[in-house]
Amino acid sequence: MSISMIGIDHSRASVDIRARFSFTRKNAVSAMERLKEDKDILGCIILSTCNRMEIWASVQDDWEGSLYSFLCREKDVCEEEHREFFITREGSEAVEHLFYLTSGLKSQILAEDQIITQVKDALTLSRDAYCTDGVLEVLFRMAVTAAKKVKTEVAFSRANTSVIHQAIDRLENQGFSIQGKTCMVIGNGEMGKVTALALKEAGADVTVTVRQYRSGMVTIPQGCERINYGDRMELLPKCDLVVSATASPNCTITKELFENAEVPHHVILIDLAVPRDIDPEVGELQNVTLYDIDSFKIDAASPRLQASMQKAGAILKEQMSEFYDWFSGRDVFPRIQDIKTEAVEDLNARILKILKKTPMEDSDRERLLKAIDTAAGKVVGKMIFGLRDSLEQDLFMECVAGLEKVYED
């Protein structure tokens, strides 16, 4: 069995190209279920965010299929037309990519925080759809654990923790102060909430649109106002800045809607959605400056940042080693567990004869036996895994087979 993935991201394709291959949660589930119909696909996960789309699969070693071909059929696009935008990774290359990706080291905004949640959510979505398997489950969970370790132990610059923070910094550097500005955030998902909070912290007067305006149904950052999504164009003429970040397949602001709103002054529009929320033609209108998610990047070339990258890389190398240890030994784990169980039962049978002759309360004897069980299991496990770490694989497997024969009936 092997691990394979195919992906497209912000470094290889524009926002419009990426939009062709993005998935909603519902569409991702349907696609994963169809992919799992292939008997040689043991598990699959689709990770689809604003900056990337990736399909992950654990496959039989003799699988002759193509994740790229499957994707193009799903999206009804020509394979040759889009091949240049995709990269395929397998085995250790795929594992390394996921660990670095989950730690934010391949993000558009370096070391940003949202990617950990996005990777976890992708795993959960696949798990809930019964599309993942043991290998992908462990791989993604260990990648998340490694990312958290990097976040804890490596000091990256926290000036820009998300795309919206980078956008605010860029606008400030251009002389557009957020302080006191009237801002509207279209969208109340995770990115919308991060955006609203960032703008509020920067001193803006923020209003968030919600699809259903019922008390208690949605939460928005403290201090922000909220309006019905349908009322957004009425508020637009009063806004200095509008950020749209929804998962809608339709535009939240079109050229016609904007023109009908009769905005009397210059307004900045930021589109953080993939596919786009704001019709690109809106950016051609007078008194409009339109940014999309690809407008904001960070320079990762500073010596201090490179030092942080090296430290993070050392942590990830150690964490990946743990995954490889698990992966290489996953088939033998049940056999080792059986050996441990047999050894502990053997010890119990021998020591119980002694304990029965030892004067003590029954409750004390029971607690002592449980303590011995735990200690014996740990000792046997330490010896077996110690052999695994010090012997060649073939010799270790011979040792396991020999230990199994000890307790054969």
PDB file of N, CA and C in Angstrom, residues 10-96:
ATOM      1  N   HIS A  10      -1.816  28.177  -4.685  1.00  0.00           N
ATOM      2  CA  HIS A  10      -1.606  29.575  -5.052  1.00  0.00           C
ATOM      3  C   HIS A  10      -0.263  29.816  -5.725  1.00  0.00           C
ATOM      4  N   SER A  11       0.687  28.926  -5.525  1.00  0.00           N
ATOM      5  CA  SER A  11       2.003  29.111  -6.134  1.00  0.00           C
ATOM      6  C   SER A  11       2.047  28.624  -7.580  1.00  0.00           C
ATOM      7  N   ARG A  12       1.033  27.875  -7.993  1.00  0.00           N
ATOM      8  CA  ARG A  12       1.037  27.279  -9.322  1.00  0.00           C
ATOM      9  C   ARG A  12      -0.081  27.806 -10.222  1.00  0.00           C
ATOM     10  N   ALA A  13      -1.133  28.362  -9.627  1.00  0.00           N
ATOM     11  CA  ALA A  13      -2.285  28.763 -10.440  1.00  0.00           C
ATOM     12  C   ALA A  13      -2.972  29.976  -9.836  1.00  0.00           C
ATOM     13  N   SER A  14      -3.576  30.764 -10.711  1.00  0.00           N
ATOM     14  CA  SER A  14      -4.310  31.953 -10.263  1.00  0.00           C
ATOM     15  C   SER A  14      -5.598  31.555  -9.561  1.00  0.00           C
ATOM     16  N   VAL A  15      -6.221  32.536  -8.928  1.00  0.00           N
ATOM     17  CA  VAL A  15      -7.458  32.275  -8.199  1.00  0.00           C
ATOM     18  C   VAL A  15      -8.542  31.738  -9.126  1.00  0.00           C
ATOM     19  N   ASP A  16      -8.594  32.209 -10.359  1.00  0.00           N
ATOM     20  CA  ASP A  16      -9.640  31.752 -11.277  1.00  0.00           C
ATOM     21  C   ASP A  16      -9.417  30.306 -11.712  1.00  0.00           C
ATOM     22  N   ILE A  17      -8.162  29.918 -11.902  1.00  0.00           N
ATOM     23  CA  ILE A  17      -7.871  28.516 -12.232  1.00  0.00           C
ATOM     24  C   ILE A  17      -8.201  27.632 -11.034  1.00  0.00           C
ATOM     25  N   ARG A  18      -7.788  28.048  -9.847  1.00  0.00           N
ATOM     26  CA  ARG A  18      -8.069  27.250  -8.644  1.00  0.00           C
ATOM     27  C   ARG A  18      -9.563  27.084  -8.427  1.00  0.00           C
ATOM     28  N   ALA A  19     -10.318  28.109  -8.780  1.00  0.00           N
ATOM     29  CA  ALA A  19     -11.765  28.056  -8.567  1.00  0.00           C
ATOM     30  C   ALA A  19     -12.416  26.926  -9.360  1.00  0.00           C
ATOM     31  N   ARG A  20     -11.850  26.591 -10.506  1.00  0.00           N
ATOM     32  CA  ARG A  20     -12.420  25.510 -11.322  1.00  0.00           C
ATOM     33  C   ARG A  20     -12.353  24.161 -10.615  1.00  0.00           C
ATOM     34  N   PHE A  21     -11.397  24.049  -9.689  1.00  0.00           N
ATOM     35  CA  PHE A  21     -11.173  22.755  -9.050  1.00  0.00           C
ATOM     36  C   PHE A  21     -11.519  22.751  -7.560  1.00  0.00           C
ATOM     37  N   SER A  22     -12.152  23.798  -7.088  1.00  0.00           N
ATOM     38  CA  SER A  22     -12.509  23.850  -5.671  1.00  0.00           C
ATOM     39  C   SER A  22     -13.745  22.994  -5.409  1.00  0.00           C
ATOM     40  N   PHE A  23     -13.895  22.578  -4.155  1.00  0.00           N
ATOM     41  CA  PHE A  23     -15.016  21.746  -3.747  1.00  0.00           C
ATOM     42  C   PHE A  23     -15.741  22.387  -2.566  1.00  0.00           C
ATOM     43  N   THR A  24     -17.065  22.334  -2.589  1.00  0.00           N
ATOM     44  CA  THR A  24     -17.829  22.602  -1.383  1.00  0.00           C
ATOM     45  C   THR A  24     -17.793  21.338  -0.535  1.00  0.00           C
ATOM     46  N   ARG A  25     -18.235  21.429   0.702  1.00  0.00           N
ATOM     47  CA  ARG A  25     -18.254  20.244   1.566  1.00  0.00           C
ATOM     48  C   ARG A  25     -19.107  19.139   0.944  1.00  0.00           C
ATOM     49  N   LYS A  26     -20.282  19.516   0.449  1.00  0.00           N
ATOM     50  CA  LYS A  26     -21.196  18.530  -0.137  1.00  0.00           C
ATOM     51  C   LYS A  26     -20.584  17.876  -1.357  1.00  0.00           C
ATOM     52  N   ASN A  27     -19.987  18.681  -2.237  1.00  0.00           N
ATOM     53  CA  ASN A  27     -19.375  18.130  -3.440  1.00  0.00           C
ATOM     54  C   ASN A  27     -18.153  17.277  -3.120  1.00  0.00           C
ATOM     55  N   ALA A  28     -17.424  17.659  -2.075  1.00  0.00           N
ATOM     56  CA  ALA A  28     -16.255  16.873  -1.680  1.00  0.00           C
ATOM     57  C   ALA A  28     -16.672  15.481  -1.225  1.00  0.00           C
ATOM     58  N   VAL A  29     -17.745  15.416  -0.445  1.00  0.00           N
ATOM     59  CA  VAL A  29     -18.236  14.110   0.026  1.00  0.00           C
ATOM     60  C   VAL A  29     -18.635  13.239  -1.162  1.00  0.00           C
ATOM     61  N   SER A  30     -19.388  13.803  -2.100  1.00  0.00           N
ATOM     62  CA  SER A  30     -19.820  13.036  -3.271  1.00  0.00           C
ATOM     63  C   SER A  30     -18.627  12.526  -4.069  1.00  0.00           C
ATOM     64  N   ALA A  31     -17.630  13.385  -4.239  1.00  0.00           N
ATOM     65  CA  ALA A  31     -16.438  12.997  -5.004  1.00  0.00           C
ATOM     66  C   ALA A  31     -15.671  11.884  -4.291  1.00  0.00           C
ATOM     67  N   MET A  32     -15.501  12.019  -2.974  1.00  0.00           N
ATOM     68  CA  MET A  32     -14.778  10.988  -2.223  1.00  0.00           C
ATOM     69  C   MET A  32     -15.516   9.655  -2.285  1.00  0.00           C
ATOM     70  N   GLU A  33     -16.821   9.694  -2.201  1.00  0.00           N
ATOM     71  CA  GLU A  33     -17.591   8.448  -2.276  1.00  0.00           C
ATOM     72  C   GLU A  33     -17.420   7.780  -3.635  1.00  0.00           C
ATOM     73  N   ARG A  34     -17.392   8.564  -4.694  1.00  0.00           N
ATOM     74  CA  ARG A  34     -17.177   7.982  -6.029  1.00  0.00           C
ATOM     75  C   ARG A  34     -15.756   7.430  -6.159  1.00  0.00           C
ATOM     76  N   LEU A  35     -14.779   8.141  -5.606  1.00  0.00           N
ATOM     77  CA  LEU A  35     -13.402   7.666  -5.678  1.00  0.00           C
ATOM     78  C   LEU A  35     -13.234   6.355  -4.925  1.00  0.00           C
ATOM     79  N   LYS A  36     -13.922   6.238  -3.807  1.00  0.00           N
ATOM     80  CA  LYS A  36     -13.813   5.014  -2.991  1.00  0.00           C
ATOM     81  C   LYS A  36     -14.457   3.792  -3.658  1.00  0.00           C
ATOM     82  N   GLU A  37     -15.224   4.029  -4.711  1.00  0.00           N
ATOM     83  CA  GLU A  37     -15.820   2.895  -5.430  1.00  0.00           C
ATOM     84  C   GLU A  37     -14.754   2.053  -6.117  1.00  0.00           C
ATOM     85  N   ASP A  38     -13.594   2.637  -6.364  1.00  0.00           N
ATOM     86  CA  ASP A  38     -12.457   1.896  -6.913  1.00  0.00           C
ATOM     87  C   ASP A  38     -11.922   0.980  -5.821  1.00  0.00           C
ATOM     88  N   LYS A  39     -11.925  -0.323  -6.062  1.00  0.00           N
ATOM     89  CA  LYS A  39     -11.545  -1.298  -5.037  1.00  0.00           C
ATOM     90  C   LYS A  39     -10.102  -1.140  -4.583  1.00  0.00           C
ATOM     91  N   ASP A  40      -9.268  -0.489  -5.388  1.00  0.00           N
ATOM     92  CA  ASP A  40      -7.861  -0.308  -5.028  1.00  0.00           C
ATOM     93  C   ASP A  40      -7.611   0.995  -4.267  1.00  0.00           C
ATOM     94  N   ILE A  41      -8.668   1.796  -4.080  1.00  0.00           N
ATOM     95  CA  ILE A  41      -8.582   3.002  -3.254  1.00  0.00           C
ATOM     96  C   ILE A  41      -9.041   2.632  -1.853  1.00  0.00           C
ATOM     97  N   LEU A  42      -8.130   2.609  -0.915  1.00  0.00           N
ATOM     98  CA  LEU A  42      -8.445   2.190   0.447  1.00  0.00           C
ATOM     99  C   LEU A  42      -9.012   3.335   1.283  1.00  0.00           C
ATOM    100  N   GLY A  43      -8.639   4.545   0.952  1.00  0.00           N
ATOM    101  CA  GLY A  43      -9.140   5.710   1.677  1.00  0.00           C
ATOM    102  C   GLY A  43      -8.804   6.966   0.901  1.00  0.00           C
ATOM    103  N   CYS A  44      -9.574   8.019   1.112  1.00  0.00           N
ATOM    104  CA  CYS A  44      -9.295   9.270   0.399  1.00  0.00           C
ATOM    105  C   CYS A  44      -9.775  10.463   1.220  1.00  0.00           C
ATOM    106  N   ILE A  45      -9.127  11.601   1.007  1.00  0.00           N
ATOM    107  CA  ILE A  45      -9.467  12.856   1.685  1.00  0.00           C
ATOM    108  C   ILE A  45      -9.320  13.982   0.672  1.00  0.00           C
ATOM    109  N   ILE A  46     -10.276  14.903   0.653  1.00  0.00           N
ATOM    110  CA  ILE A  46     -10.176  16.091  -0.190  1.00  0.00           C
ATOM    111  C   ILE A  46     -10.008  17.313   0.703  1.00  0.00           C
ATOM    112  N   LEU A  47      -8.939  18.047   0.473  1.00  0.00           N
ATOM    113  CA  LEU A  47      -8.662  19.296   1.185  1.00  0.00           C
ATOM    114  C   LEU A  47      -8.869  20.436   0.198  1.00  0.00           C
ATOM    115  N   SER A  48      -9.879  21.259   0.436  1.00  0.00           N
ATOM    116  CA  SER A  48     -10.192  22.357  -0.487  1.00  0.00           C
ATOM    117  C   SER A  48     -10.322  23.649   0.303  1.00  0.00           C
ATOM    118  N   THR A  49      -9.391  24.578   0.059  1.00  0.00           N
ATOM    119  CA  THR A  49      -9.392  25.871   0.739  1.00  0.00           C
ATOM    120  C   THR A  49      -9.290  26.972  -0.319  1.00  0.00           C
ATOM    121  N   CYS A  50      -9.205  28.207   0.147  1.00  0.00           N
ATOM    122  CA  CYS A  50      -9.071  29.317  -0.798  1.00  0.00           C
ATOM    123  C   CYS A  50      -7.763  29.245  -1.588  1.00  0.00           C
ATOM    124  N   ASN A  51      -6.729  28.710  -0.976  1.00  0.00           N
ATOM    125  CA  ASN A  51      -5.407  28.727  -1.598  1.00  0.00           C
ATOM    126  C   ASN A  51      -5.006  27.422  -2.270  1.00  0.00           C
ATOM    127  N   ARG A  52      -5.747  26.357  -2.032  1.00  0.00           N
ATOM    128  CA  ARG A  52      -5.316  25.077  -2.585  1.00  0.00           C
ATOM    129  C   ARG A  52      -6.480  24.085  -2.648  1.00  0.00           C
ATOM    130  N   MET A  53      -6.283  23.065  -3.485  1.00  0.00           N
ATOM    131  CA  MET A  53      -7.153  21.900  -3.504  1.00  0.00           C
ATOM    132  C   MET A  53      -6.262  20.679  -3.660  1.00  0.00           C
ATOM    133  N   GLU A  54      -6.455  19.708  -2.785  1.00  0.00           N
ATOM    134  CA  GLU A  54      -5.651  18.493  -2.836  1.00  0.00           C
ATOM    135  C   GLU A  54      -6.540  17.272  -2.661  1.00  0.00           C
ATOM    136  N   ILE A  55      -6.234  16.232  -3.405  1.00  0.00           N
ATOM    137  CA  ILE A  55      -6.887  14.939  -3.222  1.00  0.00           C
ATOM    138  C   ILE A  55      -5.834  13.965  -2.718  1.00  0.00           C
ATOM    139  N   TRP A  56      -6.115  13.343  -1.593  1.00  0.00           N
ATOM    140  CA  TRP A  56      -5.217  12.384  -0.969  1.00  0.00           C
ATOM    141  C   TRP A  56      -5.840  10.992  -1.036  1.00  0.00           C
ATOM    142  N   ALA A  57      -5.005   9.986  -1.247  1.00  0.00           N
ATOM    143  CA  ALA A  57      -5.517   8.616  -1.294  1.00  0.00           C
ATOM    144  C   ALA A  57      -4.463   7.634  -0.813  1.00  0.00           C
ATOM    145  N   SER A  58      -4.919   6.618  -0.106  1.00  0.00           N
ATOM    146  CA  SER A  58      -4.065   5.465   0.166  1.00  0.00           C
ATOM    147  C   SER A  58      -4.510   4.380  -0.800  1.00  0.00           C
ATOM    148  N   VAL A  59      -3.571   3.854  -1.548  1.00  0.00           N
ATOM    149  CA  VAL A  59      -3.907   2.957  -2.660  1.00  0.00           C
ATOM    150  C   VAL A  59      -3.104   1.672  -2.573  1.00  0.00           C
ATOM    151  N   GLN A  60      -3.609   0.653  -3.236  1.00  0.00           N
ATOM    152  CA  GLN A  60      -2.858  -0.589  -3.362  1.00  0.00           C
ATOM    153  C   GLN A  60      -1.623  -0.331  -4.211  1.00  0.00           C
ATOM    154  N   ASP A  61      -0.551  -1.054  -3.917  1.00  0.00           N
ATOM    155  CA  ASP A  61       0.710  -0.821  -4.624  1.00  0.00           C
ATOM    156  C   ASP A  61       0.580  -1.006  -6.134  1.00  0.00           C
ATOM    157  N   ASP A  62      -0.334  -1.870  -6.568  1.00  0.00           N
ATOM    158  CA  ASP A  62      -0.464  -2.136  -8.003  1.00  0.00           C
ATOM    159  C   ASP A  62      -1.576  -1.312  -8.650  1.00  0.00           C
ATOM    160  N   TRP A  63      -2.050  -0.269  -7.950  1.00  0.00           N
ATOM    161  CA  TRP A  63      -3.105   0.583  -8.520  1.00  0.00           C
ATOM    162  C   TRP A  63      -2.573   1.311  -9.742  1.00  0.00           C
ATOM    163  N   GLU A  64      -3.309   1.277 -10.811  1.00  0.00           N
ATOM    164  CA  GLU A  64      -2.879   1.890 -12.061  1.00  0.00           C
ATOM    165  C   GLU A  64      -3.737   3.091 -12.438  1.00  0.00           C
ATOM    166  N   GLY A  65      -4.545   3.576 -11.520  1.00  0.00           N
ATOM    167  CA  GLY A  65      -5.410   4.705 -11.805  1.00  0.00           C
ATOM    168  C   GLY A  65      -4.681   6.040 -11.705  1.00  0.00           C
ATOM    169  N   SER A  66      -5.432   7.132 -11.869  1.00  0.00           N
ATOM    170  CA  SER A  66      -4.869   8.484 -11.837  1.00  0.00           C
ATOM    171  C   SER A  66      -5.817   9.406 -11.089  1.00  0.00           C
ATOM    172  N   LEU A  67      -5.311  10.016 -10.025  1.00  0.00           N
ATOM    173  CA  LEU A  67      -6.119  10.981  -9.289  1.00  0.00           C
ATOM    174  C   LEU A  67      -6.416  12.200 -10.153  1.00  0.00           C
ATOM    175  N   TYR A  68      -5.465  12.567 -10.994  1.00  0.00           N
ATOM    176  CA  TYR A  68      -5.676  13.720 -11.866  1.00  0.00           C
ATOM    177  C   TYR A  68      -6.791  13.448 -12.869  1.00  0.00           C
ATOM    178  N   SER A  69      -6.792  12.267 -13.460  1.00  0.00           N
ATOM    179  CA  SER A  69      -7.848  11.916 -14.414  1.00  0.00           C
ATOM    180  C   SER A  69      -9.205  11.892 -13.724  1.00  0.00           C
ATOM    181  N   PHE A  70      -9.234  11.347 -12.519  1.00  0.00           N
ATOM    182  CA  PHE A  70     -10.489  11.332 -11.753  1.00  0.00           C
ATOM    183  C   PHE A  70     -10.988  12.749 -11.519  1.00  0.00           C
ATOM    184  N   LEU A  71     -10.088  13.644 -11.108  1.00  0.00           N
ATOM    185  CA  LEU A  71     -10.477  15.023 -10.833  1.00  0.00           C
ATOM    186  C   LEU A  71     -11.031  15.706 -12.081  1.00  0.00           C
ATOM    187  N   CYS A  72     -10.356  15.520 -13.210  1.00  0.00           N
ATOM    188  CA  CYS A  72     -10.812  16.160 -14.442  1.00  0.00           C
ATOM    189  C   CYS A  72     -12.176  15.640 -14.863  1.00  0.00           C
ATOM    190  N   ARG A  73     -12.438  14.368 -14.609  1.00  0.00           N
ATOM    191  CA  ARG A  73     -13.780  13.849 -14.907  1.00  0.00           C
ATOM    192  C   ARG A  73     -14.811  14.474 -13.979  1.00  0.00           C
ATOM    193  N   GLU A  74     -14.441  14.633 -12.719  1.00  0.00           N
ATOM    194  CA  GLU A  74     -15.355  15.239 -11.755  1.00  0.00           C
ATOM    195  C   GLU A  74     -15.704  16.669 -12.149  1.00  0.00           C
ATOM    196  N   LYS A  75     -14.711  17.402 -12.626  1.00  0.00           N
ATOM    197  CA  LYS A  75     -14.900  18.820 -12.944  1.00  0.00           C
ATOM    198  C   LYS A  75     -15.229  19.049 -14.418  1.00  0.00           C
ATOM    199  N   ASP A  76     -15.256  17.961 -15.196  1.00  0.00           N
ATOM    200  CA  ASP A  76     -15.583  18.042 -16.622  1.00  0.00           C
ATOM    201  C   ASP A  76     -14.681  19.041 -17.345  1.00  0.00           C
ATOM    202  N   VAL A  77     -13.380  18.866 -17.165  1.00  0.00           N
ATOM    203  CA  VAL A  77     -12.402  19.725 -17.820  1.00  0.00           C
ATOM    204  C   VAL A  77     -11.415  18.863 -18.600  1.00  0.00           C
ATOM    205  N   CYS A  78     -10.726  19.496 -19.543  1.00  0.00           N
ATOM    206  CA  CYS A  78      -9.743  18.806 -20.373  1.00  0.00           C
ATOM    207  C   CYS A  78      -8.460  18.560 -19.584  1.00  0.00           C
ATOM    208  N   GLU A  79      -7.989  17.329 -19.586  1.00  0.00           N
ATOM    209  CA  GLU A  79      -6.786  16.983 -18.834  1.00  0.00           C
ATOM    210  C   GLU A  79      -5.565  17.750 -19.329  1.00  0.00           C
ATOM    211  N   GLU A  80      -5.355  17.766 -20.632  1.00  0.00           N
ATOM    212  CA  GLU A  80      -4.148  18.393 -21.174  1.00  0.00           C
ATOM    213  C   GLU A  80      -4.122  19.891 -20.928  1.00  0.00           C
ATOM    214  N   GLU A  81      -5.273  20.510 -20.871  1.00  0.00           N
ATOM    215  CA  GLU A  81      -5.349  21.958 -20.717  1.00  0.00           C
ATOM    216  C   GLU A  81      -4.883  22.429 -19.347  1.00  0.00           C
ATOM    217  N   HIS A  82      -5.005  21.578 -18.331  1.00  0.00           N
ATOM    218  CA  HIS A  82      -4.745  22.031 -16.965  1.00  0.00           C
ATOM    219  C   HIS A  82      -3.606  21.279 -16.265  1.00  0.00           C
ATOM    220  N   ARG A  83      -2.983  20.337 -16.947  1.00  0.00           N
ATOM    221  CA  ARG A  83      -1.986  19.493 -16.280  1.00  0.00           C
ATOM    222  C   ARG A  83      -0.844  20.303 -15.662  1.00  0.00           C
ATOM    223  N   GLU A  84      -0.465  21.398 -16.310  1.00  0.00           N
ATOM    224  CA  GLU A  84       0.678  22.180 -15.844  1.00  0.00           C
ATOM    225  C   GLU A  84       0.461  22.802 -14.470  1.00  0.00           C
ATOM    226  N   PHE A  85      -0.780  22.931 -14.046  1.00  0.00           N
ATOM    227  CA  PHE A  85      -1.079  23.578 -12.773  1.00  0.00           C
ATOM    228  C   PHE A  85      -1.026  22.611 -11.593  1.00  0.00           C
ATOM    229  N   PHE A  86      -0.869  21.319 -11.864  1.00  0.00           N
ATOM    230  CA  PHE A  86      -0.954  20.319 -10.806  1.00  0.00           C
ATOM    231  C   PHE A  86       0.392  19.663 -10.530  1.00  0.00           C
ATOM    232  N   ILE A  87       0.521  19.204  -9.312  1.00  0.00           N
ATOM    233  CA  ILE A  87       1.703  18.439  -8.923  1.00  0.00           C
ATOM    234  C   ILE A  87       1.244  17.163  -8.223  1.00  0.00           C
ATOM    235  N   THR A  88       1.921  16.082  -8.521  1.00  0.00           N
ATOM    236  CA  THR A  88       1.615  14.784  -7.913  1.00  0.00           C
ATOM    237  C   THR A  88       2.754  14.398  -6.981  1.00  0.00           C
ATOM    238  N   ARG A  89       2.408  13.926  -5.814  1.00  0.00           N
ATOM    239  CA  ARG A  89       3.414  13.464  -4.851  1.00  0.00           C
ATOM    240  C   ARG A  89       3.010  12.087  -4.346  1.00  0.00           C
ATOM    241  N   GLU A  90       4.014  11.262  -4.082  1.00  0.00           N
ATOM    242  CA  GLU A  90       3.755   9.920  -3.568  1.00  0.00           C
ATOM    243  C   GLU A  90       4.731   9.599  -2.451  1.00  0.00           C
ATOM    244  N   GLY A  91       4.329   8.667  -1.602  1.00  0.00           N
ATOM    245  CA  GLY A  91       5.212   8.159  -0.563  1.00  0.00           C
ATOM    246  C   GLY A  91       5.740   9.230   0.364  1.00  0.00           C
ATOM    247  N   SER A  92       7.057   9.198   0.614  1.00  0.00           N
ATOM    248  CA  SER A  92       7.673  10.113   1.570  1.00  0.00           C
ATOM    249  C   SER A  92       7.560  11.568   1.125  1.00  0.00           C
ATOM    250  N   GLU A  93       7.547  11.819  -0.182  1.00  0.00           N
ATOM    251  CA  GLU A  93       7.396  13.194  -0.671  1.00  0.00           C
ATOM    252  C   GLU A  93       6.026  13.747  -0.291  1.00  0.00           C
ATOM    253  N   ALA A  94       5.002  12.904  -0.388  1.00  0.00           N
ATOM    254  CA  ALA A  94       3.651  13.328  -0.005  1.00  0.00           C
ATOM    255  C   ALA A  94       3.562  13.562   1.493  1.00  0.00           C
ATOM    256  N   VAL A  95       4.157  12.673   2.274  1.00  0.00           N
ATOM    257  CA  VAL A  95       4.136  12.810   3.733  1.00  0.00           C
ATOM    258  C   VAL A  95       4.805  14.114   4.153  1.00  0.00           C
ATOM    259  N   GLU A  96       5.986  14.375   3.621  1.00  0.00           N
ATOM    260  CA  GLU A  96       6.706  15.608   3.971  1.00  0.00           C
ATOM    261  C   GLU A  96       5.883  16.845   3.604  1.00  0.00           C
TER     262      GLU A  96
END
